[in-house]
Amino acid sequence: MTAEMLFTLAVVVGVLVALASNRVPAEIAMMAAMVAVLIGGVIDTGQALVGFSNAGMMTVAVLYVVAAALRDTGAIFWIAHKLLGQPKTLLASQMRLILPTSFLSAFLNNTTVVAIMIPAVQEWAQRLKMSPSKLLLPLSYAAILGGTCTLIGTSTNLVVDGLMQDRGFPGLHIFDLAWVGVPLLLAGSAFLMLFGRRLLPEREGLIEQLEHAREYHVEMVIPPGSPLRNKSIRDAGLRNLQHGYLTDITRGEKLYTAVGPDMQLQEGDQLAFIGAPACARELQRINGLVPAHGGAHKLQLNHHQRCLVEVVLGAEFPGLSKTVKEAEFRSRYQAAILSISRGGQRLSGKVGDITLKVGDTLLLETSEAFVEQYQYRRDFMLVSPLRDSTPPNFSKAPLATGILSAMVVINVLGFMSVLEVALLAAGLLLVTGCVTVNRARMNVSVNLPVLVVIGAAFALGTALEESGAAAWIVDILLSGGIENPWLALLLFYLVTSLFTEVITNNAAAVLLFPIATGVAEQLGVSPMPFIIAVMFGASASFLTPLGYQTNLMVMGPGGYRFTDYLRIGVPMSFLATAVTTLLIPMIWPFH
């Protein structure tokens, strides 16, 4: 063993320890490792930076723009609502949950899909009077399984495909992985529905209870031409909101209280809701509702410029002891008041007639510039923007969905590579206004740590090869006299799965890629089965909340403990191992 091999292995071990401890951000650990092997002379500058120009990594970055457009236009909310439907039982909920989640995850970033679906799943749990822990972990697993069905379903697949093309292998088409991914999805889904109810705990989530939250009285109206007209309250999705509830409906001169789920909505209906601040954000995402008392549409703001902000009135606010109308709040601050809370209690009545006092908490719909302008002014004691409160521009949802569909079809027909068609789709979404440049830039910036991890991991993978450490690891793996390719594939899949549980999935894939090709070369077989095993092994993370980001996202809302993941994750991992290692050699033969 040479000094370079020892040094490279020491760096890799250090990275593994740092990532497993979760004390150092993944991007910092990977960049430090890249700098170490560069300064240590294991790789040169070109090799250190090649990962940042890899086609796979660039495709991941571009697809973040596509995901931003689908989110901003409300296309994802619309698709999820239509496919989820109104299930009545736990089994029906799990069946309806797995279908849309896996479908969306096959074409979009898993994290985005799970973040959008969590509120819907929590609403199910409330309506069915069951613990959200029965549904949220299956949500994460369905997203993971769905992501394995296509090339663009997860960033890991795109990264490995980029590595293949760098080595001279032909790139994969978008549905090539479906031959293994779809059977894996079906097997995993059947297991979750048959055994998940018994293996999953029944535990309360960490959701703040509505009665303990700051309550607001928010009024919305059904405008002319609304898609909600003539729909029942249940069909409109207003029966079981996550952050609030419908209290009454004003129709002309009549007031309807304690309205039933079958009451039909009509144009001009004024709907009153009571709930937490996030209730207003939730109502914005329902296509066909607009604020009743002059929302931000009267401020002539575009959709992407609008957001929700909470402010607390200070002693120097100039409109104290005046009504909202007398204070000319909208024209003075370019913000529309949706609701007012005083002492944690909602204030009912017409917003314009409420007299403002020190300490009142106002829920505003305004521009993104409002926070910067008034955050340090004495008019307000506190200015707090609600995260992700920009209302979707539903009018462009069909266009965004059409562009995504065209992107998939063009790639399936082989007219363009995944990167080329993703760039074209992102460009069309920007040109047509489905997403703005600022929103696209913001979405890529939020996910920049993921891109840094991928780019730096390429350098570490190259260092393993250049130093000879990868070949040494191959010798160790095959030192037991394994000559059967299938046994070697099984062993390699298990090693990849173990790595992805303790470090990030992308880092595991890049680090193990050169070892995969080395094992195939030593056995004298095709490297494709081992490369595909890297893709599936790095994505099949079911054992811990740390291995995959979606597992961590549902931990708090579901009230899960570490042992909960092991209880259902161990059999899921055995099932995934059996399905993938049996099917991969059938689709990609060893010889």
C-alpha atoms as one frame of an Amber mdcrd trajectory, in Angstrom:
protein
   0.000   0.000   0.000   1.462   3.339  -1.099   1.460   6.601   0.847  -1.120
   8.056  -1.596  -3.458   5.130  -0.948  -3.141   5.519   2.814  -3.709   9.261
   2.615  -6.787   8.907   0.351  -8.314   6.189   2.509  -7.711   8.322   5.610
  -9.540  11.234   3.953 -12.446   8.981   2.957 -12.712   7.539   6.473 -12.650
  11.071   7.885 -15.500  12.093   5.576 -17.540   9.039   6.533 -17.078   9.779
  10.234 -17.958  13.459   9.768 -21.114  12.687   7.779 -22.235   9.873  10.087
 -21.824  12.096  13.157 -24.062  14.739  11.546 -22.045  17.442  13.310 -20.485
  18.888  10.157 -22.618  19.992   7.169 -22.223  17.530   4.300 -21.068  20.205
   1.836 -18.324  21.394   4.231 -17.062  17.850   4.837 -16.982  17.023   1.109
 -15.296  20.297   0.121 -12.670  19.812   2.834 -11.994  16.317   1.498 -11.687
  17.663  -2.058  -9.172  20.284  -0.934  -7.226  17.649   1.023  -6.729  15.269
  -1.929  -5.953  18.249  -4.197  -3.293  19.727  -1.916  -2.003  16.228  -1.155
  -1.218  15.778  -4.849  -3.517  12.813  -5.374  -5.450  14.668  -8.096  -4.796
  17.832 -10.099  -6.958  20.953 -10.355  -8.809  19.767 -13.455  -9.734  16.486
 -11.796 -10.831  18.291  -8.652 -13.273  20.529 -10.529 -14.558  18.134 -13.193
 -17.543  17.147 -11.054 -18.929  20.683 -11.175 -19.260  20.443 -14.962 -20.617
  16.905 -15.039 -23.803  16.470 -17.075 -25.539  14.635 -14.242 -24.897  17.380
 -11.724 -25.953  20.092 -14.177 -29.179  18.189 -14.900 -29.967  18.070 -11.189
 -29.498  21.855 -10.958 -31.720  22.536 -13.995 -34.482  20.266 -12.702 -34.660
  22.406  -9.557 -35.859  25.223 -11.844 -38.508  22.930 -13.355 -39.663  21.949
  -9.853 -39.856  25.642  -8.856 -42.139  26.358 -11.814 -44.469  23.475 -10.994
 -44.647  24.667  -7.402 -45.196  28.369  -8.207 -47.967  27.634 -10.710 -49.734
  25.322  -8.268 -49.500  22.414 -10.728 -48.188  20.087  -8.022 -50.979  21.048
  -5.591 -53.570  20.467  -8.300 -52.173  17.072  -9.321 -51.860  15.926  -5.699
 -55.417  17.021  -4.840 -56.922  15.298  -7.875 -55.079  12.015  -7.353 -55.493
  11.828  -3.579 -59.260  12.051  -3.629 -61.309  11.544  -0.460 -60.442   8.120
   1.062 -62.509   6.826   3.980 -60.261   4.179   5.592 -56.595   3.692   6.458
 -56.056   1.073   3.750 -57.733   3.254   1.126 -55.654   6.214   2.306 -52.431
   4.225   1.916 -53.440   3.070  -1.556 -54.361   6.585  -2.680 -51.230   7.984
  -1.002 -48.708   5.721  -2.709 -50.021   6.304  -6.237 -49.686  10.108  -6.510
 -46.560  10.257  -4.348 -44.648   7.679  -6.373 -45.921   9.162  -9.646 -44.818
  12.702  -8.774 -41.500  11.473  -7.351 -40.713   9.718 -10.621 -40.468  13.118
 -12.342 -39.794  15.639  -9.567 -37.439  16.137  -6.661 -38.492  13.809  -3.820
 -38.002  16.492  -1.173 -40.397  18.864  -2.959 -43.036  16.167  -3.344 -42.902
  15.075   0.310 -42.954  18.681   1.554 -46.167  19.286  -0.414 -47.826  16.003
   0.539 -47.199  16.191   4.310 -50.079  18.660   4.967 -52.491  16.502   2.934
 -51.478  13.407   4.892 -51.889  15.240   8.208 -55.379  16.295   7.111 -56.219
  12.636   6.414 -55.073  11.688   9.889 -57.309  14.370  11.426 -60.344  13.349
   9.397 -59.905   9.613  10.008 -59.090  10.217  13.690 -55.853   8.269  13.467
 -52.217   8.946  14.210 -50.236  10.595  11.380 -47.449   8.091  12.100 -49.530
   5.474  10.260 -49.187   7.424   7.021 -46.137   9.697   6.989 -43.372   7.082
   6.859 -45.147   5.268   4.000 -45.234   8.686   2.307 -41.437   8.930   2.501
 -40.937   5.329   1.356 -43.329   5.818  -1.575 -41.322   8.872  -2.669 -38.079
   6.867  -2.481 -39.542   3.946  -4.436 -41.111   6.221  -7.039 -37.792   7.975
  -7.567 -36.150   4.707  -8.630 -38.549   4.266 -11.570 -37.014   6.894 -13.873
 -33.664   8.406 -14.631 -34.789  11.847 -13.413 -36.603  10.510 -10.355 -33.664
  11.091  -8.044 -30.448  13.053  -8.267 -28.479   9.855  -7.559 -29.566   8.321
 -10.868 -28.566  11.439 -12.787 -25.177  11.620 -11.071 -24.346   7.978 -11.826
 -25.556   8.426 -15.413 -23.169  11.376 -15.722 -20.310   9.209 -14.447 -21.196
   6.536 -17.002 -21.058   9.030 -19.858 -17.690  10.308 -18.626 -16.413   6.715
 -18.916 -17.697   6.346 -22.465 -20.830   4.336 -21.671 -24.029   5.336 -23.509
 -26.380   7.354 -21.331 -29.601   5.823 -20.053 -33.033   6.827 -21.322 -35.588
   8.178 -18.907 -37.536   4.911 -18.451 -34.681   2.370 -18.694 -34.675   1.922
 -14.903 -38.419   1.227 -14.838 -37.826  -2.471 -15.585 -36.487  -2.793 -12.052
 -37.994   0.289 -10.404 -41.645  -0.478 -11.146 -41.531  -4.071  -9.762 -39.692
  -2.705  -6.727 -42.392  -0.053  -6.286 -45.162  -2.654  -6.557 -43.491  -5.029
  -4.111 -42.730  -2.251  -1.621 -46.248  -0.830  -1.897 -47.818  -4.246  -1.272
 -45.616  -4.727   1.794 -46.546  -1.306   3.203 -50.256  -1.907   2.756 -50.217
  -5.477   4.095 -47.835  -5.104   7.020 -47.231  -1.373   7.494 -50.305  -0.879
   9.687 -48.967  -3.415  12.200 -45.323  -2.345  12.116 -45.936   1.408  12.228
 -46.500   3.021  15.638 -49.601   4.936  16.684 -48.151   8.129  18.017 -49.059
  11.827  18.081 -47.096  14.125  15.808 -45.428  17.360  16.779 -48.066  19.588
  15.178 -48.974  22.680  17.175 -52.600  22.408  18.259 -54.928  24.929  16.664
 -56.381  26.167  19.945 -52.902  27.091  21.183 -51.955  28.990  18.062 -52.601
  32.658  17.315 -56.027  32.648  15.755 -57.205  34.815  12.877 -60.534  35.434
  11.238 -59.932  35.248   7.467 -62.628  35.920   4.889 -62.443  34.708   1.293
 -64.881  35.048  -1.606 -65.854  32.905  -4.606 -65.191  35.251  -7.582 -67.034
  35.123 -10.923 -65.860  32.213 -13.051 -64.322  30.396 -10.082 -63.769  26.642
 -10.635 -65.299  26.119  -7.165 -68.754  27.360  -8.144 -71.467  24.688  -7.911
 -69.078  22.405  -6.018 -69.866  21.092  -2.552 -67.741  22.223   0.379 -66.309
  18.719   0.610 -65.412  18.503  -3.094 -63.826  21.959  -2.952 -61.393  20.713
  -0.291 -62.689  23.108   2.386 -64.106  20.568   4.793 -60.891  19.541   6.578
 -58.248  22.223   6.344 -54.965  21.618   8.141 -54.633  25.016   9.836 -58.196
  26.246  10.236 -61.880  25.606   9.627 -64.863  27.125   7.821 -67.264  28.810
  10.242 -69.972  30.396   8.082 -70.944  31.523   4.598 -72.571  34.843   3.675
 -74.691  34.668   0.520 -76.316  37.972  -0.317 -78.323  38.981   2.757 -78.323
  35.476   4.259 -75.834  34.092   6.786 -75.346  30.310   6.870 -73.707  28.965
  10.036 -72.649  25.394  10.876 -72.608  24.674   7.135 -72.628  21.019   6.115
 -70.118  19.337   3.767 -72.704  18.922   0.996 -73.653  22.614   0.732 -72.920
  23.889  -2.767 -70.844  27.013  -3.306 -72.022  29.845  -5.540 -70.362  32.852
  -7.124 -70.197  35.744  -4.686 -70.275  33.560  -1.572 -68.217  35.064   1.260
 -66.562  32.353   3.341 -65.316  32.983   6.893 -62.473  30.871   8.260 -60.877
  30.721  11.699 -57.373  29.379  12.150 -53.673  29.814  12.663 -51.587  32.191
  10.495 -50.800  29.369   8.086 -54.531  29.025   7.365 -54.324  32.041   5.037
 -51.400  30.446   3.212 -53.380  27.214   2.911 -56.408  29.044   1.485 -54.216
  30.801  -1.104 -53.318  27.413  -2.545 -56.951  26.587  -3.327 -57.686  27.607
  -6.884 -60.856  29.688  -6.982 -60.647  31.642  -3.698 -59.625  35.299  -3.328
 -59.456  37.545  -0.214 -62.834  39.165   0.514 -61.594  42.563   1.714 -59.154
  43.699  -0.886 -56.158  41.414  -1.155 -52.857  42.126  -2.802 -54.479  41.977
  -6.243 -55.568  45.587  -5.581 -51.935  46.509  -5.026 -51.078  45.548  -8.616
 -48.499  42.982  -7.555 -47.594  39.949  -9.627 -48.053  36.494  -8.062 -44.335
  35.931  -7.559 -44.004  39.256  -5.690 -46.701  38.477  -3.109 -46.228  36.923
   0.307 -47.825  36.766   3.747 -46.330  38.740   6.641 -47.242  39.024  10.322
 -46.639  42.398  11.992 -47.140  43.601  15.571 -48.135  47.247  15.935 -45.737
  49.362  18.015 -46.311  52.453  20.132 -45.112  54.694  17.279 -47.450  53.267
  14.667 -49.157  56.384  13.183 -52.615  54.791  12.865 -53.243  53.918  16.523
 -56.820  54.554  17.772 -57.985  54.834  14.170 -59.899  52.307  12.130 -58.038
  50.498   9.377 -59.910  52.529   6.795 -59.127  55.846   8.542 -55.447  54.891
   8.867 -55.299  54.324   5.075 -53.191  51.260   5.791 -53.203  49.837   2.261
 -52.086  52.988   0.498 -49.574  53.926   3.222 -47.816  50.532   3.462 -48.782
  48.909   0.158 -50.130  45.951   2.123 -53.607  44.427   2.467 -54.781  43.344
   5.932 -56.337  39.879   5.777 -57.052  39.564   9.505 -56.282  41.026  12.940
 -55.557  39.209  16.202 -55.541  40.871  19.646 -54.180  39.134  22.735 -54.015
  35.863  20.820 -57.747  36.089  20.050 -59.190  36.724  16.618 -61.169  39.890
  15.943 -64.323  39.367  13.914 -66.157  41.885  11.802 -65.171  43.880   8.760
 -61.437  44.537   8.803 -61.812  48.141   7.663 -63.952  49.025  10.694 -61.590
  47.624  13.373 -59.829  50.239  15.551 -56.103  49.540  15.760 -54.274  49.301
  19.124 -50.718  48.733  20.328 -49.846  45.040  20.273 -52.365  44.091  17.599
 -51.019  41.351  15.323 -51.912  41.884  11.678 -51.769  39.247   8.960 -50.823
  41.037   5.738 -50.627  40.150   2.084 -47.959  42.350   0.599 -44.802  42.403
  -1.501 -41.527  40.684  -0.671 -39.922  44.126  -0.337 -42.143  44.954   2.658
 -39.983  42.956   5.107 -36.762  44.711   4.103 -38.431  48.130   4.164 -40.158
  47.892   7.563 -38.176  45.297   9.501 -36.207  47.950  11.408 -38.738  50.791
  11.388 -40.550  51.746  14.599 -44.012  51.457  13.089 -43.970  47.752  13.941
 -42.439  45.930  16.906 -42.088  42.759  14.850 -42.155  41.951  11.152 -42.275
  38.214  10.494 -42.745  36.765   6.982 -44.516  33.411   6.669 -42.329  30.915
   4.862 -43.420  29.742   1.432 -46.496  31.988   1.407 -46.402  33.175  -2.211
 -49.779  32.216  -3.745 -49.603  29.882  -6.761 -50.419  31.305 -10.178 -52.971
  28.640 -11.098 -53.631  30.148 -14.520 -50.252  28.885 -15.712 -50.548  25.413
 -14.125 -51.758  23.703 -17.358 -48.875  25.271 -19.296 -46.284  24.134 -16.749
 -47.746  20.623 -16.680 -47.697  20.512 -20.484 -44.032  21.552 -20.636 -43.107
  18.841 -18.094 -45.024  16.227 -20.083 -43.343  17.329 -23.312 -39.940  17.101
 -21.601 -40.584  13.476 -20.681 -41.940  12.530 -24.130 -39.025  14.134 -26.000
 -36.510  12.256 -23.880 -38.383   8.945 -24.222 -38.374   9.313 -28.017 -34.615
   9.904 -27.917 -34.615  13.292 -29.641 -32.508  14.914 -26.893 -30.435  13.927
 -23.886 -31.833  14.447 -20.403 -29.689  17.556 -19.871 -30.650  19.084 -23.219
 -34.379  18.567 -22.773 -34.224  19.763 -19.138 -32.463  22.966 -20.264 -35.096
  23.477 -22.967 -37.947  22.927 -20.483 -36.417  25.289 -17.913 -35.961  27.937
 -20.614 -39.586  27.638 -21.762 -40.840  27.867 -18.167 -38.834  31.076 -17.680
 -39.887  32.621 -21.011 -43.582  31.861 -20.456 -43.516  33.304 -16.933 -44.286
  30.037 -15.137 -41.322  30.856 -12.924 -39.356  34.080 -12.575 -35.591  34.361
 -12.757 -35.427  35.336  -9.081 -37.565  32.391  -7.970 -35.534  29.994 -10.129
 -32.290  31.374  -8.729 -33.672  31.106  -5.194 -34.680  27.463  -5.683 -31.230
  26.536  -6.980 -29.594  28.487  -4.147 -31.628  26.640  -1.510 -30.416  23.340
  -2.958 -26.844  24.544  -3.528 -25.451  22.367  -0.677 -26.682  19.274  -2.533
 -24.908  20.394  -5.720 -21.704  21.118  -3.803 -21.767  17.638  -2.262 -22.200
  16.065  -5.697 -19.410  18.105  -7.320 -16.941  17.521  -4.496 -17.784  13.813
  -4.321 -16.599  13.424  -7.921 -13.164  14.624  -6.864 -13.030  12.116  -4.015
 -14.138   9.312  -6.327 -11.381  10.243  -8.778  -8.847  10.266  -5.923  -9.848
   6.713  -4.981  -9.090   5.604  -8.530  -5.918   7.623  -9.103  -4.318   6.538
  -5.828  -5.127   2.865  -6.356  -7.299   2.777  -3.246 -10.369   1.708  -5.268
  -8.506  -1.306  -6.668  -7.315  -2.202  -3.153 -10.899  -2.099  -1.848 -11.977
  -4.335  -4.744  -9.310  -6.876  -3.782 -10.561  -6.819  -0.186 -14.180  -7.349
  -1.275 -13.231 -10.298  -3.488 -10.608 -11.731  -1.155 -13.091 -14.324   0.090
 -12.841 -16.101  -3.224 -16.138 -14.820  -4.619 -16.202 -15.758  -8.285 -19.957
 -15.870  -8.817 -21.011 -12.500 -10.324 -24.436 -12.634  -8.683 -22.942 -13.098
  -5.209 -20.540 -10.242  -5.926 -23.492  -8.091  -7.043 -25.406  -8.960  -3.864
 -22.403  -8.080  -1.690 -21.850  -4.801  -3.541 -25.516  -3.817  -3.275 -25.438
  -4.416   0.486 -22.256  -2.343   0.850 -23.853   0.515  -1.136 -27.020   0.364
   0.984 -24.954   0.503   4.169 -22.976   3.509   2.912 -26.107   5.460   1.981
 -27.538   4.957   5.495 -24.573   6.699   7.134 -23.633   9.301   4.489 -25.556
  11.141   1.766 -26.915   9.062  -1.098 -25.104  11.084  -3.770 -21.763  10.841
  -1.994 -22.208   7.094  -1.549 -22.955   6.647  -5.255 -19.950   8.653  -6.451
 -17.531   7.009  -4.019 -18.645   3.483  -4.889 -18.889   3.958  -8.671 -15.168
   3.319  -9.368 -15.263   0.318  -7.036 -18.254  -1.063  -8.961 -16.438  -0.885
 -12.280 -13.336  -2.376 -10.648 -15.259  -5.378  -9.306 -16.751  -6.028 -12.759
 -13.351  -5.745 -14.430 -11.752  -8.164 -11.950 -14.522 -10.703 -12.531 -14.388
 -10.210 -16.285 -18.081  -9.303 -16.614 -20.095  -6.313 -17.821 -19.978  -3.365
 -15.416 -23.610  -2.376 -16.123 -25.246  -4.632 -13.467 -22.912  -3.213 -10.815
 -23.475   0.381 -11.959 -27.255  -0.083 -11.819 -26.824  -1.653  -8.363 -25.119
   1.577  -7.250 -28.168   3.569  -8.371 -30.674   1.391  -6.547 -28.511   0.692
  -3.500 -27.838   4.399  -2.934 -31.546   5.260  -3.224 -33.009   2.417  -1.157
 -32.636   4.042   2.253 -35.205   2.706   4.697 -33.271   1.974   7.907 -32.552
   5.383   9.425 -33.879   8.951   9.288 -30.392  10.146   8.276 -29.904   8.159
   5.068 -32.469  10.040   3.001 -33.801  13.562   3.498 -37.472  12.606   3.140
 -37.113  10.140   6.038 -35.896  12.991   8.217 -38.667  15.338   7.052 -41.452
  13.060   8.327 -39.761  12.258  11.650 -41.125  15.287  13.528 -44.648  15.437
  12.030 -45.019  11.689  12.550 -43.538  11.645  16.042 -41.199   8.813  14.991
 -38.305   7.393  16.969 -35.140   5.836  15.597 -36.410   2.337  16.399 -39.552
   2.914  14.317 -37.416   3.153  11.198 -35.650  -0.113  12.035 -38.908  -1.958
  12.714 -40.304  -1.357   9.259 -37.060  -0.480   7.467 -35.293  -3.826   8.001
 -37.914  -5.921   6.173 -38.239  -3.197   3.524 -34.477  -3.334   2.948 -34.500
  -7.139   2.639 -37.365  -6.902   0.152 -35.583  -4.222  -1.910 -32.365  -6.261
  -1.912 -34.134  -9.393  -3.133 -36.096  -7.656  -5.898 -33.249  -5.560  -7.292
 -30.477  -8.180  -7.198 -32.740 -10.731  -8.902 -33.997  -8.389 -11.634 -30.852
  -6.399 -12.465 -28.976  -9.345 -14.071 -32.080 -10.190 -16.107 -32.258  -6.707
 -17.625 -28.497  -6.052 -17.767 -26.785  -9.457 -18.164 -23.302 -10.085 -16.783
 -22.049 -11.192 -20.202
